[in-house]
Coordinates of C-alpha atoms and ligand atoms in Angstrom, one line a residue:
X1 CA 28.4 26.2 12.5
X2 CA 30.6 23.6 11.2
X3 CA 29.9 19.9 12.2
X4 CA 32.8 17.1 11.9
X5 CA 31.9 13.3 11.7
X6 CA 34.7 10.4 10.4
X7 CA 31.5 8.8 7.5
X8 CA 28.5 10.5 6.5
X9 CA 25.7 9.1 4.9
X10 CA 23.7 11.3 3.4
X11 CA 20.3 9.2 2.7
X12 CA 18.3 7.5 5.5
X13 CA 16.0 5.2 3.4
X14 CA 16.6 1.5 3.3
X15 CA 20.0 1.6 1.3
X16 CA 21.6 4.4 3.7
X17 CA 20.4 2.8 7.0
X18 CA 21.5 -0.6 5.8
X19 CA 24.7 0.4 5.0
X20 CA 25.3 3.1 8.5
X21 CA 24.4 -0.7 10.5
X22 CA 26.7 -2.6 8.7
X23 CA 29.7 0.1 9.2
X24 CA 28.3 0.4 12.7
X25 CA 28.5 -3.8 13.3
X26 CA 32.2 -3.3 12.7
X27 CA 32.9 -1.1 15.2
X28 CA 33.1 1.9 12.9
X29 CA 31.1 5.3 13.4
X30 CA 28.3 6.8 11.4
X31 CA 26.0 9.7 10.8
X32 CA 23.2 9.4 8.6
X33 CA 21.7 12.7 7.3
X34 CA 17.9 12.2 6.2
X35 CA 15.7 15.4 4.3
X36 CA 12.7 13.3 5.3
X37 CA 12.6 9.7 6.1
X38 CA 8.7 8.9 4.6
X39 CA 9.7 10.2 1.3
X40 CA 11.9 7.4 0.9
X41 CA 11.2 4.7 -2.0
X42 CA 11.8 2.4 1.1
X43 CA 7.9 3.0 2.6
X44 CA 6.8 2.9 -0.6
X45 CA 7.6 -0.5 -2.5
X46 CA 5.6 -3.8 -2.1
X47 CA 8.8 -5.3 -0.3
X48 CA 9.1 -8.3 -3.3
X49 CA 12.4 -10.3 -3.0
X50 CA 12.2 -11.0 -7.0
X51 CA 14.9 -11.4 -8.7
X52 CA 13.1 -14.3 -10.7
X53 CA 9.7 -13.0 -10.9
X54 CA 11.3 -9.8 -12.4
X55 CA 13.0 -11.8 -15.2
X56 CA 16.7 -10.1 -14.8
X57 CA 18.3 -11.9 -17.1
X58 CA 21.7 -14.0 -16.6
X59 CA 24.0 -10.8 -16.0
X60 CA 26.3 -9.1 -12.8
X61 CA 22.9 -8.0 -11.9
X62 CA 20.9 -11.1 -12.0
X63 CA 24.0 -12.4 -9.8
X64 CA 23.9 -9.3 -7.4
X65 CA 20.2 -9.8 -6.7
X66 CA 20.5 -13.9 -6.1
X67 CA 23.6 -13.3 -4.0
X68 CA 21.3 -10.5 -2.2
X69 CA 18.5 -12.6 -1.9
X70 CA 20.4 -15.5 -0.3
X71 CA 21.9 -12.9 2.3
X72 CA 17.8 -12.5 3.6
X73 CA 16.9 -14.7 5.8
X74 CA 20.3 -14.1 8.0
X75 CA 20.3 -10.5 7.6
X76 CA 16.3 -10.2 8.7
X77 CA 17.1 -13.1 11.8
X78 CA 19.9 -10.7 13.3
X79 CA 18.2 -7.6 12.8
X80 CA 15.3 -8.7 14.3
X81 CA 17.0 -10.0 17.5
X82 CA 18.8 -6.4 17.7
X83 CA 15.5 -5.4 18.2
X84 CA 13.4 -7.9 19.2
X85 CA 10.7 -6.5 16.3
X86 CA 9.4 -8.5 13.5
X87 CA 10.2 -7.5 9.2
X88 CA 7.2 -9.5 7.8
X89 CA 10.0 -11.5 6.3
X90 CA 8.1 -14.4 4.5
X91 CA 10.4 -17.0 2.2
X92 CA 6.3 -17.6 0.5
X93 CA 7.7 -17.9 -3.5
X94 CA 6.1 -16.2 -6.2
X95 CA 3.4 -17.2 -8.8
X96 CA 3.8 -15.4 -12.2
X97 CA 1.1 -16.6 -13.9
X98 CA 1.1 -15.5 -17.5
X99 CA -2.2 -14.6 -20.4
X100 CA -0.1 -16.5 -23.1
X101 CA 1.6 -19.2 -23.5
X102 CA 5.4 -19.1 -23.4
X103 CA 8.3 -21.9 -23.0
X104 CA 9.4 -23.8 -20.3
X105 CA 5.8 -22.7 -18.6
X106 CA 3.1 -24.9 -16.3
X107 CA 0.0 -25.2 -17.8
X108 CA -3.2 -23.6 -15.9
X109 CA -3.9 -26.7 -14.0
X110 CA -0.6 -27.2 -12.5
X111 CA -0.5 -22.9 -11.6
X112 CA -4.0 -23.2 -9.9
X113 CA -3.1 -26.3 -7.7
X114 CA -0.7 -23.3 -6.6
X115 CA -3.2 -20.9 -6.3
X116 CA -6.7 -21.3 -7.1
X117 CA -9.5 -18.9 -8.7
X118 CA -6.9 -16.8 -10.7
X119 CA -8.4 -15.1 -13.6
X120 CA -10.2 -17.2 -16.7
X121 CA -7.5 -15.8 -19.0
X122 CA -4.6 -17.2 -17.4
X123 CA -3.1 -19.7 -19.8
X124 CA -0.5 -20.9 -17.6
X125 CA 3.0 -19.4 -15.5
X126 CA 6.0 -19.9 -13.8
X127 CA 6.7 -20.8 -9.7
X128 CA 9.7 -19.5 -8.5
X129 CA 9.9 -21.2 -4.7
X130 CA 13.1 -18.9 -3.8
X131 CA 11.6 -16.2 -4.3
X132 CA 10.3 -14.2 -1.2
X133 CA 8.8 -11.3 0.1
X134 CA 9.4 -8.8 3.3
X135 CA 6.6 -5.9 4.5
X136 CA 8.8 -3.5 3.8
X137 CA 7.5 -0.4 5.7
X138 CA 8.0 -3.5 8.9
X139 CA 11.8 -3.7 7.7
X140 CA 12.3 0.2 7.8
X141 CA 11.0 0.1 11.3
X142 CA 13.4 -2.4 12.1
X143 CA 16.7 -1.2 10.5
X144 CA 15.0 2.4 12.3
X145 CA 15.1 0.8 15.8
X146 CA 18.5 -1.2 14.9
X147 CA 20.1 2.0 14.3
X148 CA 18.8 3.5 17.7
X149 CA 20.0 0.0 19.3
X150 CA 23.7 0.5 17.8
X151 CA 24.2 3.9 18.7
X152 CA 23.9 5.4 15.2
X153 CA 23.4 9.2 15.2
X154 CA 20.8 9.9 12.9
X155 CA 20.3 13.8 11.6
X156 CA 16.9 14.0 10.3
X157 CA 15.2 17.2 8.7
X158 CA 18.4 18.3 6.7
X159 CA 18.4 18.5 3.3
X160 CA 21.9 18.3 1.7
X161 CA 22.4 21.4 -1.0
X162 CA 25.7 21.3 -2.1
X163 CA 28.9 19.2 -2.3
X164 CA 32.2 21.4 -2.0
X165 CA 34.5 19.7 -3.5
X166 CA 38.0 19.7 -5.1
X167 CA 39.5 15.7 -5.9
X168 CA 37.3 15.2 -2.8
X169 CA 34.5 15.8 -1.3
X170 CA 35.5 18.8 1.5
X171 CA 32.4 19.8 3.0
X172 CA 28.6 19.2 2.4
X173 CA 26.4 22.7 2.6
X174 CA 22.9 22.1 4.3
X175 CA 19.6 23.6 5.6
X176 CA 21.9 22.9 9.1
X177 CA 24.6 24.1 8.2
X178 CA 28.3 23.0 7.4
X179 CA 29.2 19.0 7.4
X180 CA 32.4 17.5 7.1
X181 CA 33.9 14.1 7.0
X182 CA 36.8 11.8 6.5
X183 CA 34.1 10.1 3.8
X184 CA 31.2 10.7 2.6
X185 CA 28.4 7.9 1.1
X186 CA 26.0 9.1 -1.3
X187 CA 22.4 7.4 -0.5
X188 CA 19.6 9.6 -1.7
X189 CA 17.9 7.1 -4.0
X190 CA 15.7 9.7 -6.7
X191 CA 17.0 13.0 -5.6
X192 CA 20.8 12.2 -6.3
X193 CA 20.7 14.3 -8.8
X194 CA 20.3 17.3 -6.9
X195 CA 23.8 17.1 -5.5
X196 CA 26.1 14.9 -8.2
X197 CA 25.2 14.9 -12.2
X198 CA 24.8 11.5 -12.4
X199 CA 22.0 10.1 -14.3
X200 CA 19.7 9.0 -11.9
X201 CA 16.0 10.0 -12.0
X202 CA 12.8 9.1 -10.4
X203 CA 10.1 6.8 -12.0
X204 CA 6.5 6.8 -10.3
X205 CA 5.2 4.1 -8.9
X206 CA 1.3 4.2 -7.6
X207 CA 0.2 1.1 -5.4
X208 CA -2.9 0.7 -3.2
X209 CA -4.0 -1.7 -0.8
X210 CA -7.2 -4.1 0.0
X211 CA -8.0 -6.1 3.2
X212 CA -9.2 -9.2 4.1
X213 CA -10.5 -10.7 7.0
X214 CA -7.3 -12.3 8.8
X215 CA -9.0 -15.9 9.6
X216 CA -9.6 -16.6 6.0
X217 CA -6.2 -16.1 3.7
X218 CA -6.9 -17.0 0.2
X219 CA -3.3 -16.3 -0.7
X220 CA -0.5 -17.8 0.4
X221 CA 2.0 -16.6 -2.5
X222 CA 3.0 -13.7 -4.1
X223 CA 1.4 -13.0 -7.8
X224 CA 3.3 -11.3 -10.1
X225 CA 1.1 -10.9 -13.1
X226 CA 2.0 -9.2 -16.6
X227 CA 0.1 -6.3 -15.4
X228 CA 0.2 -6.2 -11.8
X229 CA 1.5 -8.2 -8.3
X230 CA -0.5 -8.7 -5.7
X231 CA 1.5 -9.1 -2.1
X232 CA -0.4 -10.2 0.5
X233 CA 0.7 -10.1 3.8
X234 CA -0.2 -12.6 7.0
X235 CA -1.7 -9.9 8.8
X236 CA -4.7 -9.8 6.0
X237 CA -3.7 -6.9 3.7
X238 CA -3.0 -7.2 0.3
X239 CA -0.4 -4.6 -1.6
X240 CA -1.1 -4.3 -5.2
X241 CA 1.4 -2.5 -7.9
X242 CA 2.9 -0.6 -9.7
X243 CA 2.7 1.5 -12.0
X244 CA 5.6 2.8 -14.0
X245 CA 5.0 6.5 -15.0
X246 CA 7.8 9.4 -16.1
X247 CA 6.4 12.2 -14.7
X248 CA 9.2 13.6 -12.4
X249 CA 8.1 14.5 -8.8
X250 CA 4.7 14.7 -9.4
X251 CA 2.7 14.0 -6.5
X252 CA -0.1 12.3 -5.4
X253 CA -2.4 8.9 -6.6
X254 CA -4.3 9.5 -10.1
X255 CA -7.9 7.8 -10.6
X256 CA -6.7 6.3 -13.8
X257 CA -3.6 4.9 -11.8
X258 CA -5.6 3.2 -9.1
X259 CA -8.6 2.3 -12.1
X260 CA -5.5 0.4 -14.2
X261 CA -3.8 -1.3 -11.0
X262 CA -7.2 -2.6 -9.9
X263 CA -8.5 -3.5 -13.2
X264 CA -5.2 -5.4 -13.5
X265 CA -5.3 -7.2 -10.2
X266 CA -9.3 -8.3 -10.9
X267 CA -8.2 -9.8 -14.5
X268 CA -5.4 -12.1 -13.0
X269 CA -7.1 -12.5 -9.5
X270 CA -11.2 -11.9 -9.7
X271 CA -11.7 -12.2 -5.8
X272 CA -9.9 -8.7 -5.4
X273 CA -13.4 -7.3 -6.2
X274 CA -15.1 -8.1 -2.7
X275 CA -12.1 -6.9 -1.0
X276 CA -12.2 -3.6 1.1
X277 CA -10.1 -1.2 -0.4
X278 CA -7.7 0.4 2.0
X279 CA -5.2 2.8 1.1
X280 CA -3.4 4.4 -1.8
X281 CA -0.2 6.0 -2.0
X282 CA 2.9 6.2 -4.6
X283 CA 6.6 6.9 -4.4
X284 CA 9.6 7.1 -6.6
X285 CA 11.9 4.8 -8.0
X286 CA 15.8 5.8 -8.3
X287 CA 15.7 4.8 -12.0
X288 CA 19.1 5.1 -14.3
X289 CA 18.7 4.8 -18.2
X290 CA 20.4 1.0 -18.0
X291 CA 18.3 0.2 -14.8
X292 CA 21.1 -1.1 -13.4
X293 CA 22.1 0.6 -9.7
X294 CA 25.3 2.9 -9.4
X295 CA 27.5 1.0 -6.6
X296 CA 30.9 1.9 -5.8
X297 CA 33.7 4.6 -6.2
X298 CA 32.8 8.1 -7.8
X299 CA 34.9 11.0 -9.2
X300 CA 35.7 12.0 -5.7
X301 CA 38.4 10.0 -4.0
X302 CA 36.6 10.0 -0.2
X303 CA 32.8 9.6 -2.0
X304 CA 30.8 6.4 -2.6
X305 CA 28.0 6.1 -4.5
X306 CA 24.9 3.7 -3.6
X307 CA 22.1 4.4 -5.3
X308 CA 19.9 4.1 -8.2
X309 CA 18.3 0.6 -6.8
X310 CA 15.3 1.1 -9.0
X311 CA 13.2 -1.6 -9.0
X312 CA 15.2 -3.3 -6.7
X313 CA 16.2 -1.4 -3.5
X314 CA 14.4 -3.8 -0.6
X315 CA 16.1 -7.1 -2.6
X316 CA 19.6 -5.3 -2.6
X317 CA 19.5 -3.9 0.5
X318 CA 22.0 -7.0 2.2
X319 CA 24.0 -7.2 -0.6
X320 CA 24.7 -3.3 -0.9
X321 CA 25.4 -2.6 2.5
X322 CA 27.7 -5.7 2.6
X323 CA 29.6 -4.5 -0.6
X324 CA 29.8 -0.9 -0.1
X325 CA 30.7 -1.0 3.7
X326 CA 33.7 -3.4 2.4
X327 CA 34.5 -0.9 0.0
X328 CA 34.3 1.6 2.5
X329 CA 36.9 0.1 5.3
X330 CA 39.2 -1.5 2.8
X331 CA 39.5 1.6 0.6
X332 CA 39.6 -1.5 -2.3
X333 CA 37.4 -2.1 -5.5
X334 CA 35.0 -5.0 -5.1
X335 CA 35.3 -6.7 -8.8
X336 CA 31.7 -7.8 -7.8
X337 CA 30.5 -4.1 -8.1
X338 CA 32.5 -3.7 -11.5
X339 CA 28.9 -3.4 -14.0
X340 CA 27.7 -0.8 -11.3
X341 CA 30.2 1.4 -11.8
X342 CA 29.6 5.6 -12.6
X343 CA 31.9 5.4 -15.3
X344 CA 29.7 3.4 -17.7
X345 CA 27.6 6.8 -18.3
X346 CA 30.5 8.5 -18.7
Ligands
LIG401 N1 9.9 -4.0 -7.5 C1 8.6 -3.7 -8.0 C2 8.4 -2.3 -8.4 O1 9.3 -1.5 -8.4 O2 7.3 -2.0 -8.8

């Protein structure tokens, strides 16, 4: 059976349901078709809104992840009263303290009146204020239920095999059967390469999380330490990542993966030790060789491309669903998206 929709987006993680509410907010009509919304990177990332405390330096992707940041508070304050749910958004900075010393750094006294009883061998840091953070497994929840409120159809449990394509995309083959569209976005974070060659590819990231009693909050910041960041929520539990491994699709949390993440999170903050230890789990980062995310037109005239986030995808959520449902309705380049361009791999 053949199904006909005006936009597909094939990817229902946090970069494919932004962008479907954003088209939908304009009036415009959307289907979303997700393989299997908990695999997404979405569930899995510590929801950090970094671009400081990840040290992008001054670049079109530096700017992309300010501009995206600054879109935040708004974005979260109109999602949430679509839905009367709560992100976790928290505008709480981040402290990177650092284990030597470097320029334009505090010294240890002035990051402990920020945070106290961080690790002996913290020499000093930086304070980024603008920084922020969102519980990101709240946000997909939200932009979940603020699809349901708009009316967005939402296909889940089909996996996409195939573009058929001449200059454009004509029809997608799936485990349901035959989709087409007027136009098509391409959202599917670390599997993209199973439907276009372009060089995206997933990186591994392991995470776990403790607990503390609610009433007594030690942290009120984000740490992002050379090793590890620690993220603690207001609800009591504290996220604590990542690592970075290249080992494709392999599944599941390894003992030396959760032994280095909490060894890492004891050295820059000791009271970790006498915390309960929750839960583990991993995911997988779009990653592209330039770590820079693929944004824009593709080789197929009625196909856009958003993905390859990689570090990044809960901080560029607003900006990407902005840009690319612009790109979308005025059939124009955004000059903005210009360094995220395909091409550059080509
Ligand atoms: N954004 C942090 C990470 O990917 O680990």
């Amino acid at each position: 059976m053949t199904q006909k929709r005006e936009i597909l987006i094939i990817g229902g993680g946090i970069i494919g349901l932004s962008i479907a509410i954003e088209l939908k907010s304009q009036g415009v009509p959307v289907t979303i078709l997700s393989r299997d919304f908990s695999e997404a990177a979405t569930h899995a990332a510590a929801g950090m809104i970094a671009p400081q405390a990840e040290e992008i330096p001054p670049s079109p992707m530096l700017d992309l992840c300010l501009a995206s940041r600054a879109l935040y508070p708004d974005w979260i304050r109109k999602l949430e009263a679509l839905t009367g749910m709560n992100a976790g958004y928290w505008a709480c900075g981040i402290l990177a303290p650092r284990y030597q010393v470097s320029k334009g750094m505090l010294d240890r006294a002035s990051i402990l009146a920020h945070q106290r009883d961080l690790g002996a061998e913290v020499v000093g840091g930086y304070w980024f204020p603008e920084d922020a953070q969102v519980d990101n497994r709240a946000l997909a929840k939200v932009l979940w239920m603020a699809a349901q409120e708009l009316g967005i159809e939402i296909q889940t449990g089909i996996q996409v095999d195939r573009f058929v394509a001449d200059s454009n995309i004509t029809q997608l083959e799936s485990t349901q059967g035959i989709w087409k569209a007027d136009r098509y976005i391409l959202a599917t974070g670390a599997w993209s390469q199973d439907l276009l060659p372009i060089p995206v590819f997933p990186k591994k990231g392991q995470m776990l999380s403790v607990r503390i009693n609610q009433a007594d909050l030690p942290l009120k910041q984000v740490l992002y330490g050379e090793e590890s960041y620690i993220v603690p929520r207001q609800d009591g539990r504290i996220v604590i990542g990542a690592t970075s491994e290249n080992v494709g699709f392999q599944k599941g949390n390894t003992s030396i993966g959760v032994h280095q993440l909490l060894s890492a999170a004891i050295r820059l903050y000791p009271p970790i030790q006498r915390f309960t230890l929750e839960e583990t789990w991993y995911g997988f980062r779009p990653a592209t060789s330039d770590e820079l995310p693929i944004l824009g037109s593709s080789p197929f005239a009625n196909l856009t491309l958003a993905t390859g986030h990689y570090r990044n995808g809960i901080l560029l959520a607003p900006i990407t669903a902005k840009s690319i449902a612009q790109c979308v309705l005025t059939e124009k380049a955004d000059p903005n998206l210009e360094a995220f361009h395909w091409s550059r791999f080509s």
